Amino acid sequence: MTRDLKDTVFLPRTDFPMRGGLPKKEPELLAHWAAIDLYGKLRQDGAERAPFVLHDGPPYANGNIHIGHAVNKILKDVVIRSQQMQGRNAVYVPGWDCHGLPIEWKIEEKYRKAGKDKDEVPVLQFRAECRNFAAEWVGIQAGEFRRLGVEGDWQNPYLTMAFDAESAIVREIHKFLLNGGLYKGAKPVMWSVVEKTALAEAEVEYQDVTSPMIWVRFPVVTAPTPVLNGAAVVIWTTTPWTMPGNRAVAYGEEIPYAVYTVTEAQEGSLAKVGEKLILAQALAEGVAASAKATFEKGADVTAADLNGAILAHPFRGHPEAGGGYDYAVPLLPGDHVTSDAGTGFVHTAPGHGAEDFDLGRKFGLEVPQTVDADGSYYAHVPLFAGARVYTPEGKPGDANGKSISALIAQGALLAKGNLKHSYPHSWRSKAPLIFRTTPQWFISMDTNDLRARALAAIDETQWVPPQGRNRIHAMVESRPDWCISRQRAWGVPIALFLSKTDGQPLKDEGVLNRIASFFETEGADAWYNRPAADFLGPDYDPADYDQVFDIVDVWFESGSTHAFVLERRNDLSSPADLYLEGSDQHRGWFHSSLLESCGTRGRAPFKAVLTHGFALDEQGRKMSKSLGNVVAPQQVMEEYGADILRLWVVGSDYSEDLKVGKEILKSNADLYRRLRNTLRYLLGALADFTEAERVEPAAMPDLERWVLHRLAEMDAVVRQSTKEYDLHRLITELHNFCAVDLSAFYFDVRKDSLYCDAPTSARRRAVRTVLERLFVTLTAWLAPILCFTAEEAWLAFLAEGDDARRAAWPESVHLRQFPDIPADWRDDALAARWTVVRDVRRAVTGALELKRADKTIGSSLQAHPTVYVQEAHRAALAGLDLAEISITSGITVTVGVIPEGAFTLADVAGVGVVFGPAEGEKCERCWRILPEVPAAAEGVEQLCHRCADAIGPAGGHHA
């Protein structure tokens, strides 16, 4: 009786499933990690190692995480895990930004829906609601981040609203006060009339808007030269509402001007025939077209002619203005004036623009207070009291229209039109902003050489990618003083006292320490809850001081996290090894952290900074609900699992913007399956493997030693990639290694040996030894990226092994280190040889594919080709079985001229293949066709010699 030979083949065996089922499996693994206290064991395991500190930039605790959060946290987690597995103690402390406008705005939205006015709510009640709101979202976001597989100290995160944090932040403010860097001044800032506060540049976004533009006459009152007599200077502006704040007109000292006479005016034109207008020569033609008029050039005008001229305000003499605009308007030289657009003259309102303010300060101009915090004109502003620049909802008010109407009534308007241009908006309310000069607290960029120190620190920092250095360097080099005050309620107050006598802040260290101590025990609410006397102590009378209630910019808060996180926690240190955030943080957290630390410590709080791009849809568009292209990480995890998200993030070139969508996720799911199936194949092939089977490299066949060489090469790539934070290269190289070197070549070649050789054969033992090394190494290398799948595979490896295996290895793949690859595994000469061998193999498989396509053969084992090679090929093939390597039943190798008609490949010179069929009978076990296989007959097993030896005679048992 013949036996079923299928039962004698050593097929792979494992419980590790082909399909991941990640949405179900990943939560089980999270529970497993919690049960074994993985984070605690990681800390215990790394306690004696050199620390690696990645400081977490805090997200706002104000809503569910989005795909950008996923990108950021996954990258951080991959870096942390890879550092931990390379001999470092990589502690990750997550943090949250809990103060500021993003949280306040959510509470105010609730009030608005209920018809309540936030300003009528007691401040402590409002702050309590903000605190509760932030605390709730910290919990929700923590769960979402953990679901991504992010490992960290989730039980002890840092929160900017924690009492110790609020105390540390106010101490940092006080450091700037004491070192002279903090001062109070009136400067134009970007102001939101909706949120009623100043905004930092990092809180501003730019959108296209259509604004009214006007050309306005300023009659010359006092002319230094007769050529200006009877003429009017013309300005151009897109902010008619700023005209009440005008105090000067600026000209460019290098710009050629001239006097132009209006010779013709079309119907509807506001130009007057015969009037004289002073304009930049390069812009006169454009002004004439806008005014629907014809100009005739007269006398040239130089900067010297303009110097000292006095103009009349366009509203001078208005019958309802009460003389409010009858002041002199000087013509002043300004470096910011160009002849690129407009008229060559710039209307200057010192209260409504940075350059206007600087010019006004230089020449001692008044800075009028014209617009209130809510966007309406103050009651004292002639003609415009109560008019609004923008409504409380952020819509255009009536100020522009009233200004234009008044200009027309005065005969001052030369022309008007509309202009589409980019304009600053609040990133939170989306409402347009205005420039408004208000008293604010600033940190000087030049006191204590802060700018110079920051620029030096930038050059001492590693920037990944390198162009990040240039970006932040340019920002710091040209930035104005840092406005750190906000007119809001939820945050850390700039807790200072101002003398009512001279307006100067009190710099008593005893008082400042008392303030910080109260904050330490009671939080910043103490500033609102306690009387001033508690802070001032017995040496000062509260009646002599004003208490400052402006809150500090949230960017100052998050910029101070190094002080109360890195410096105060025993498991962290400063400066951090790495800050890792989106590229917008060059003007945000990187920037504020740099300035805060350089201003108080003289150095940056980081050694290296890595930036990543933004997540866009598959067409490269920004995600928005209106476009319906939002990819939510929660939905991706429900459909695919977190490991697919992690693979997409690392597989993208995150130095640029990352595209994501259904097709891209499907592509990553396919890539994931290839990696998963590699691990599954290895697990199955290692069934029942024990240490007794292991073979030393020196006793291995050349092919196995080549695989070990490739592992040595890959080890160098893995370590270099993680050192340089080039994770995109890391996963690309790992995938190619698995797909090309292993699945398409090594696994393919060695299936026959693995399935059909005798268990005791030296070749099969060598194969299994290499497969075990591959599995152990690949699971470690993949663990930082595919943290769930690598763990699942590792647990299967332990479960399917013997007690000795379980005793020898850690219970989690994440408690392992990247394996140390012996240096002698690297063999460049062997690698060069196998490059030649694989080229010959490609030629053979190419020839056989054609025969498979035309149905000549169904399997490569039906072939016995003749391969024509040159001497170099023959030398490389010496001692190797090319038939085994090419998966044919036989091959004849001939050195010589390639015959006509032979199959060749253009990139494999000197190799030709002539097809020939395999001769003999088919082995029923390995399917090779060989002459040694007996012919079919009753009771005869058609086995080749190798298979017969492997399984013994019928009726026997194989090991």
Short mmCIF file of C-alpha atoms in Angstrom, two decimals, residues 457-873:
data_model
loop_
_atom_site.label_atom_id
_atom_site.label_comp_id
_atom_site.label_asym_id
_atom_site.label_seq_id
_atom_site.Cartn_x
_atom_site.Cartn_y
_atom_site.Cartn_z
CA ALA A 457 21.74 78.71 19.20
CA ILE A 458 20.09 78.04 15.84
CA ASP A 459 23.50 77.41 14.31
CA GLU A 460 24.39 75.01 17.14
CA THR A 461 21.24 72.92 16.55
CA GLN A 462 20.85 69.99 14.14
CA TRP A 463 17.90 70.71 11.82
CA VAL A 464 16.15 67.85 10.02
CA PRO A 465 15.67 68.57 7.17
CA PRO A 466 18.58 71.08 7.04
CA GLN A 467 16.55 73.86 5.37
CA GLY A 468 14.67 74.31 8.65
CA ARG A 469 17.69 76.22 9.91
CA ASN A 470 17.39 78.88 7.23
CA ARG A 471 13.68 79.29 7.81
CA ILE A 472 13.82 79.92 11.54
CA HIS A 473 17.05 81.93 11.23
CA ALA A 474 15.35 84.39 8.87
CA MET A 475 12.35 84.67 11.20
CA VAL A 476 14.41 85.40 14.29
CA GLU A 477 16.75 87.74 12.45
CA SER A 478 13.95 90.04 11.33
CA ARG A 479 11.29 89.61 13.99
CA PRO A 480 10.08 92.49 16.18
CA ASP A 481 9.97 92.38 19.96
CA TRP A 482 7.83 89.54 21.31
CA CYS A 483 4.36 90.65 22.39
CA ILE A 484 3.47 88.22 25.20
CA SER A 485 0.28 89.78 26.61
CA ARG A 486 -3.27 88.79 25.75
CA GLN A 487 -6.52 90.39 26.83
CA ARG A 488 -8.20 87.12 27.72
CA ALA A 489 -9.22 85.24 30.86
CA TRP A 490 -8.05 81.62 30.59
CA GLY A 491 -4.35 81.32 31.08
CA VAL A 492 -1.48 82.28 33.31
CA PRO A 493 -1.66 85.98 34.19
CA ILE A 494 1.37 88.21 33.77
CA ALA A 495 1.35 88.43 37.55
CA LEU A 496 2.96 91.79 38.25
CA PHE A 497 2.19 94.96 40.16
CA LEU A 498 2.59 98.42 38.56
CA SER A 499 3.38 101.48 40.62
CA LYS A 500 0.62 104.07 40.33
CA THR A 501 3.29 106.72 40.72
CA ASP A 502 5.51 105.97 37.75
CA GLY A 503 3.83 102.98 36.04
CA GLN A 504 6.90 100.80 36.55
CA PRO A 505 6.59 97.12 37.54
CA LEU A 506 7.55 96.13 41.05
CA LYS A 507 10.76 94.04 40.96
CA ASP A 508 10.83 92.83 44.55
CA GLU A 509 11.96 89.20 44.50
CA GLY A 510 10.14 88.51 47.76
CA VAL A 511 6.84 89.58 46.20
CA LEU A 512 7.54 87.62 43.02
CA ASN A 513 8.38 84.48 45.01
CA ARG A 514 5.16 84.87 47.03
CA ILE A 515 3.16 85.04 43.80
CA ALA A 516 4.80 81.89 42.43
CA SER A 517 4.34 80.05 45.75
CA PHE A 518 0.61 80.77 45.81
CA PHE A 519 0.37 79.58 42.21
CA GLU A 520 2.18 76.38 43.20
CA THR A 521 -0.45 75.48 45.79
CA GLU A 522 -3.59 77.10 44.41
CA GLY A 523 -2.91 77.56 40.72
CA ALA A 524 -3.15 80.79 38.77
CA ASP A 525 -6.70 81.26 40.07
CA ALA A 526 -5.04 82.66 43.19
CA TRP A 527 -4.34 85.87 41.24
CA TYR A 528 -8.09 86.39 40.87
CA ASN A 529 -9.12 84.92 44.20
CA ARG A 530 -6.76 86.53 46.70
CA PRO A 531 -6.42 90.16 47.67
CA ALA A 532 -3.35 92.00 46.41
CA ALA A 533 -2.09 92.33 49.97
CA ASP A 534 -1.47 88.59 50.16
CA PHE A 535 1.07 88.88 47.36
CA LEU A 536 2.55 92.26 48.23
CA GLY A 537 3.14 91.40 51.87
CA PRO A 538 3.59 93.88 54.72
CA ASP A 539 6.13 96.11 52.97
CA TYR A 540 3.82 97.53 50.30
CA ASP A 541 0.44 99.26 50.32
CA PRO A 542 -1.97 97.74 47.74
CA ALA A 543 -3.43 101.23 47.21
CA ASP A 544 -0.13 102.24 45.60
CA TYR A 545 -0.18 99.51 42.94
CA ASP A 546 -2.24 98.28 40.03
CA GLN A 547 -2.51 94.54 39.51
CA VAL A 548 -1.85 93.30 35.93
CA PHE A 549 -4.56 90.93 34.65
CA ASP A 550 -3.40 90.43 31.08
CA ILE A 551 -2.63 86.76 30.52
CA VAL A 552 0.56 85.55 28.92
CA ASP A 553 0.68 84.36 25.31
CA VAL A 554 0.10 80.57 25.17
CA TRP A 555 3.22 80.34 23.01
CA PHE A 556 5.18 81.67 25.97
CA GLU A 557 3.57 78.98 28.11
CA SER A 558 4.40 76.12 25.78
CA GLY A 559 7.79 77.71 25.13
CA SER A 560 8.45 77.37 28.88
CA THR A 561 7.70 73.64 29.05
CA HIS A 562 11.41 72.85 29.10
CA ALA A 563 11.51 74.63 32.47
CA PHE A 564 8.77 72.65 34.21
CA VAL A 565 9.01 69.34 32.32
CA LEU A 566 12.58 68.72 31.18
CA GLU A 567 14.27 70.39 34.14
CA ARG A 568 11.94 69.25 36.91
CA ARG A 569 11.32 65.59 36.11
CA ASN A 570 13.92 63.08 37.29
CA ASP A 571 13.42 60.92 34.19
CA LEU A 572 14.12 63.79 31.76
CA SER A 573 16.87 66.33 31.20
CA SER A 574 17.53 69.56 29.36
CA PRO A 575 18.38 70.32 26.64
CA ALA A 576 16.26 67.67 24.94
CA ASP A 577 17.81 65.44 22.32
CA LEU A 578 14.95 66.17 19.95
CA TYR A 579 11.93 68.41 19.34
CA LEU A 580 9.67 66.97 16.61
CA GLU A 581 6.69 68.88 15.22
CA GLY A 582 5.10 70.13 12.01
CA SER A 583 6.95 72.62 9.84
CA ASP A 584 4.64 75.45 10.96
CA GLN A 585 6.32 75.33 14.38
CA HIS A 586 9.35 77.23 13.08
CA ARG A 587 7.20 80.25 13.88
CA GLY A 588 5.40 78.52 16.74
CA TRP A 589 6.71 76.18 19.43
CA PHE A 590 10.29 75.87 18.16
CA HIS A 591 10.44 79.65 17.96
CA SER A 592 8.93 80.43 21.35
CA SER A 593 10.91 77.68 23.08
CA LEU A 594 14.11 79.00 21.54
CA LEU A 595 13.47 82.60 22.62
CA GLU A 596 12.27 81.67 26.10
CA SER A 597 15.25 79.43 26.80
CA CYS A 598 17.84 81.75 25.23
CA GLY A 599 16.36 84.66 27.18
CA THR A 600 16.61 82.88 30.54
CA ARG A 601 19.36 80.28 30.04
CA GLY A 602 21.41 81.57 27.13
CA ARG A 603 20.93 78.42 25.02
CA ALA A 604 18.32 76.45 23.09
CA PRO A 605 16.26 73.82 24.95
CA PHE A 606 16.95 71.28 22.19
CA LYS A 607 19.92 69.66 20.46
CA ALA A 608 18.05 68.69 17.30
CA VAL A 609 14.77 69.66 15.64
CA LEU A 610 12.87 67.48 13.17
CA THR A 611 9.96 68.83 11.17
CA HIS A 612 7.33 67.08 9.10
CA GLY A 613 4.84 68.31 6.53
CA PHE A 614 1.06 68.51 6.67
CA ALA A 615 -1.45 65.81 5.76
CA LEU A 616 -3.24 66.54 2.46
CA ASP A 617 -5.72 64.55 0.42
CA GLU A 618 -4.69 62.43 -2.55
CA GLN A 619 -4.96 65.44 -4.88
CA GLY A 620 -2.69 67.49 -2.65
CA ARG A 621 -5.52 69.63 -1.27
CA LYS A 622 -5.93 70.78 2.30
CA MET A 623 -8.53 68.74 4.12
CA SER A 624 -11.83 70.40 4.91
CA LYS A 625 -15.36 69.31 5.74
CA SER A 626 -16.71 71.36 2.84
CA LEU A 627 -14.59 69.38 0.37
CA GLY A 628 -15.55 66.10 2.02
CA ASN A 629 -11.93 64.95 1.91
CA VAL A 630 -11.20 64.66 5.62
CA VAL A 631 -9.42 61.43 6.57
CA ALA A 632 -10.06 60.79 10.27
CA PRO A 633 -7.53 58.55 12.02
CA GLN A 634 -10.33 56.99 14.07
CA GLN A 635 -12.06 55.78 10.90
CA VAL A 636 -8.81 54.46 9.41
CA MET A 637 -8.15 52.46 12.56
CA GLU A 638 -11.68 51.06 12.53
CA GLU A 639 -11.29 49.90 8.92
CA TYR A 640 -7.61 49.02 8.62
CA GLY A 641 -5.94 49.27 12.02
CA ALA A 642 -3.35 51.60 13.48
CA ASP A 643 -0.41 49.73 11.96
CA ILE A 644 -1.60 50.75 8.49
CA LEU A 645 -1.60 54.39 9.59
CA ARG A 646 1.85 53.94 11.08
CA LEU A 647 3.12 52.35 7.88
CA TRP A 648 1.66 55.20 5.81
CA VAL A 649 3.30 57.85 7.99
CA VAL A 650 6.75 56.27 7.97
CA GLY A 651 6.46 55.24 4.32
CA SER A 652 5.73 58.83 3.26
CA ASP A 653 8.44 61.39 2.66
CA TYR A 654 7.37 63.37 5.70
CA SER A 655 9.97 66.09 5.06
CA GLU A 656 7.28 67.29 2.63
CA ASP A 657 3.49 67.27 2.86
CA LEU A 658 1.96 63.80 3.16
CA LYS A 659 -0.89 62.73 0.91
CA VAL A 660 -3.53 60.33 2.18
CA GLY A 661 -6.82 58.93 0.96
CA LYS A 662 -8.60 55.67 0.15
CA GLU A 663 -6.28 54.57 -2.65
CA ILE A 664 -3.13 55.46 -0.75
CA LEU A 665 -4.38 53.58 2.31
CA LYS A 666 -5.22 50.56 0.15
CA SER A 667 -1.72 50.65 -1.28
CA ASN A 668 -0.27 50.72 2.23
CA ALA A 669 -2.53 47.85 3.25
CA ASP A 670 -1.05 45.82 0.36
CA LEU A 671 2.47 46.73 1.44
CA TYR A 672 1.55 45.73 4.99
CA ARG A 673 0.32 42.34 3.80
CA ARG A 674 3.67 41.66 2.15
CA LEU A 675 5.49 42.44 5.38
CA ARG A 676 3.02 40.43 7.44
CA ASN A 677 3.28 37.44 5.12
CA THR A 678 7.06 37.56 5.43
CA LEU A 679 6.72 37.18 9.19
CA ARG A 680 4.08 34.50 8.77
CA TYR A 681 6.25 32.52 6.38
CA LEU A 682 9.17 32.70 8.80
CA LEU A 683 7.04 31.58 11.73
CA GLY A 684 5.61 28.67 9.75
CA ALA A 685 9.03 27.62 8.51
CA LEU A 686 10.38 27.63 12.07
CA ALA A 687 7.83 25.18 13.48
CA ASP A 688 9.53 22.99 16.11
CA PHE A 689 12.88 24.76 15.65
CA THR A 690 15.18 24.33 18.65
CA GLU A 691 18.70 25.37 19.54
CA ALA A 692 19.94 21.86 18.80
CA GLU A 693 19.24 22.48 15.13
CA ARG A 694 21.36 25.63 14.91
CA VAL A 695 24.34 25.72 12.53
CA GLU A 696 27.32 28.05 12.82
CA PRO A 697 27.77 30.46 9.86
CA ALA A 698 31.10 28.91 8.87
CA ALA A 699 29.34 25.60 8.19
CA MET A 700 26.59 27.14 6.08
CA PRO A 701 26.21 27.05 2.30
CA ASP A 702 27.15 30.21 0.40
CA LEU A 703 23.53 31.24 -0.10
CA GLU A 704 22.87 31.30 3.65
CA ARG A 705 26.06 33.24 4.27
CA TRP A 706 24.91 35.72 1.63
CA VAL A 707 21.66 36.24 3.56
CA LEU A 708 23.68 36.87 6.72
CA HIS A 709 25.75 39.37 4.72
CA ARG A 710 22.56 41.13 3.68
CA LEU A 711 21.47 41.25 7.33
CA ALA A 712 24.77 42.91 8.16
CA GLU A 713 24.24 45.45 5.38
CA MET A 714 20.68 46.09 6.51
CA ASP A 715 21.82 46.52 10.10
CA ALA A 716 24.03 49.40 9.00
CA VAL A 717 21.11 50.93 7.07
CA VAL A 718 18.72 50.56 10.01
CA ARG A 719 21.10 52.16 12.47
CA GLN A 720 22.09 54.98 10.13
CA SER A 721 18.48 55.69 9.20
CA THR A 722 17.33 55.87 12.81
CA LYS A 723 20.35 57.99 13.76
CA GLU A 724 19.48 60.48 11.02
CA TYR A 725 15.71 60.17 11.64
CA ASP A 726 15.36 59.05 8.02
CA LEU A 727 12.46 56.72 8.74
CA HIS A 728 11.22 56.85 5.15
CA ARG A 729 14.46 55.25 4.00
CA LEU A 730 14.24 52.75 6.86
CA ILE A 731 10.86 51.29 5.88
CA THR A 732 11.66 51.46 2.16
CA GLU A 733 14.83 49.42 2.65
CA LEU A 734 13.11 46.95 4.99
CA HIS A 735 10.25 46.41 2.57
CA ASN A 736 12.60 45.91 -0.38
CA PHE A 737 14.69 43.48 1.63
CA CYS A 738 11.60 41.44 2.51
CA ALA A 739 10.00 41.61 -0.92
CA VAL A 740 13.01 41.33 -3.23
CA ASP A 741 15.83 39.58 -1.37
CA LEU A 742 13.71 37.26 0.74
CA SER A 743 10.27 36.54 -0.73
CA ALA A 744 11.19 36.78 -4.42
CA PHE A 745 14.59 35.13 -4.10
CA TYR A 746 15.78 33.42 -0.95
CA PHE A 747 12.45 31.99 0.22
CA ASP A 748 11.68 30.92 -3.35
CA VAL A 749 14.99 29.13 -3.78
CA ARG A 750 14.97 27.44 -0.38
CA LYS A 751 11.35 26.25 -0.33
CA ASP A 752 12.42 22.94 -1.86
CA SER A 753 15.10 22.36 0.75
CA LEU A 754 12.87 23.50 3.59
CA TYR A 755 9.92 21.34 2.55
CA CYS A 756 11.69 18.28 1.22
CA ASP A 757 15.17 17.84 2.73
CA ALA A 758 15.54 15.49 5.66
CA PRO A 759 15.18 17.32 8.99
CA THR A 760 18.73 16.32 9.87
CA SER A 761 20.27 17.53 6.61
CA ALA A 762 22.97 20.14 7.02
CA ARG A 763 21.43 22.34 4.33
CA ARG A 764 17.95 22.38 5.87
CA ARG A 765 19.37 23.07 9.32
CA ALA A 766 21.36 25.97 7.90
CA VAL A 767 18.23 27.31 6.21
CA ARG A 768 16.23 27.15 9.42
CA THR A 769 19.05 28.75 11.38
CA VAL A 770 19.06 31.67 8.95
CA LEU A 771 15.27 31.90 9.02
CA GLU A 772 15.36 32.12 12.81
CA ARG A 773 17.94 34.92 12.59
CA LEU A 774 15.78 36.68 10.03
CA PHE A 775 12.67 36.45 12.19
CA VAL A 776 14.42 37.62 15.35
CA THR A 777 16.04 40.52 13.52
CA LEU A 778 13.09 41.61 11.39
CA THR A 779 10.65 41.66 14.30
CA ALA A 780 13.05 43.94 16.18
CA TRP A 781 13.58 46.26 13.22
CA LEU A 782 9.86 46.42 12.44
CA ALA A 783 8.74 46.82 16.06
CA PRO A 784 9.09 50.61 16.22
CA ILE A 785 6.99 50.96 13.06
CA LEU A 786 4.49 48.07 13.11
CA CYS A 787 4.33 47.98 16.88
CA PHE A 788 1.21 45.81 17.03
CA THR A 789 2.08 43.34 14.27
CA ALA A 790 5.64 42.83 15.46
CA GLU A 791 4.30 42.11 18.96
CA GLU A 792 1.68 39.72 17.63
CA ALA A 793 4.32 37.83 15.65
CA TRP A 794 6.69 37.80 18.62
CA LEU A 795 4.05 36.38 20.96
CA ALA A 796 3.34 33.67 18.37
CA PHE A 797 7.06 32.90 18.20
CA LEU A 798 7.21 32.46 21.97
CA ALA A 799 3.99 30.44 22.12
CA GLU A 800 5.06 28.11 19.31
CA GLY A 801 8.53 27.53 20.74
CA ASP A 802 9.74 25.40 23.59
CA ASP A 803 10.33 26.37 27.20
CA ALA A 804 13.96 27.16 26.47
CA ARG A 805 12.91 29.76 23.90
CA ARG A 806 10.46 31.39 26.27
CA ALA A 807 13.08 31.50 28.99
CA ALA A 808 15.69 33.00 26.69
CA TRP A 809 13.65 35.85 25.23
CA PRO A 810 11.73 38.85 26.69
CA GLU A 811 7.96 38.59 26.96
CA SER A 812 7.46 41.55 24.59
CA VAL A 813 9.25 42.44 21.38
CA HIS A 814 9.42 46.00 22.72
CA LEU A 815 11.60 44.87 25.61
CA ARG A 816 14.26 43.72 23.16
CA GLN A 817 17.22 45.50 21.61
CA PHE A 818 18.12 45.57 17.94
CA PRO A 819 20.24 42.43 17.55
CA ASP A 820 24.00 42.83 17.43
CA ILE A 821 25.03 41.59 14.02
CA PRO A 822 28.52 40.01 14.03
CA ALA A 823 30.96 41.99 11.93
CA ASP A 824 32.21 38.85 10.19
CA TRP A 825 28.77 38.25 8.67
CA ARG A 826 29.61 41.00 6.25
CA ASP A 827 31.35 39.56 3.20
CA ASP A 828 31.56 41.98 0.29
CA ALA A 829 33.37 39.49 -1.95
CA LEU A 830 30.58 36.95 -1.42
CA ALA A 831 28.01 39.65 -2.14
CA ALA A 832 29.74 40.54 -5.41
CA ARG A 833 29.67 36.88 -6.40
CA TRP A 834 25.95 36.58 -5.69
CA THR A 835 25.24 39.69 -7.69
CA VAL A 836 26.62 37.82 -10.72
CA VAL A 837 24.71 34.65 -9.81
CA ARG A 838 21.42 36.53 -9.44
CA ASP A 839 21.96 38.21 -12.79
CA VAL A 840 22.35 34.79 -14.43
CA ARG A 841 19.26 33.60 -12.57
CA ARG A 842 17.27 36.57 -13.89
CA ALA A 843 18.18 35.56 -17.42
CA VAL A 844 17.04 31.99 -16.78
CA THR A 845 13.74 32.98 -15.17
CA GLY A 846 13.12 35.48 -17.97
CA ALA A 847 13.50 32.75 -20.57
CA LEU A 848 11.22 30.40 -18.64
CA GLU A 849 8.54 33.09 -18.24
CA LEU A 850 8.21 33.22 -22.03
CA LYS A 851 7.76 29.44 -22.16
CA ARG A 852 5.24 29.61 -19.36
CA ALA A 853 3.35 32.33 -21.22
CA ASP A 854 3.11 30.32 -24.45
CA LYS A 855 2.01 27.20 -22.48
CA THR A 856 5.13 25.22 -23.34
CA ILE A 857 5.54 24.59 -19.61
CA GLY A 858 3.34 25.11 -16.60
CA SER A 859 6.12 25.09 -14.04
CA SER A 860 9.82 25.96 -14.09
CA LEU A 861 10.52 22.42 -12.80
CA GLN A 862 9.53 21.14 -16.25
CA ALA A 863 12.59 22.83 -17.71
CA HIS A 864 16.24 21.91 -18.19
CA PRO A 865 17.69 24.93 -20.02
CA THR A 866 21.19 25.38 -21.31
CA VAL A 867 22.84 28.55 -20.10
CA TYR A 868 25.67 30.13 -22.06
CA VAL A 869 27.98 32.23 -19.92
CA GLN A 870 31.41 33.81 -19.94
CA GLU A 871 34.37 32.87 -17.78
CA ALA A 872 33.51 35.43 -15.08
CA HIS A 873 30.06 33.92 -14.74
#
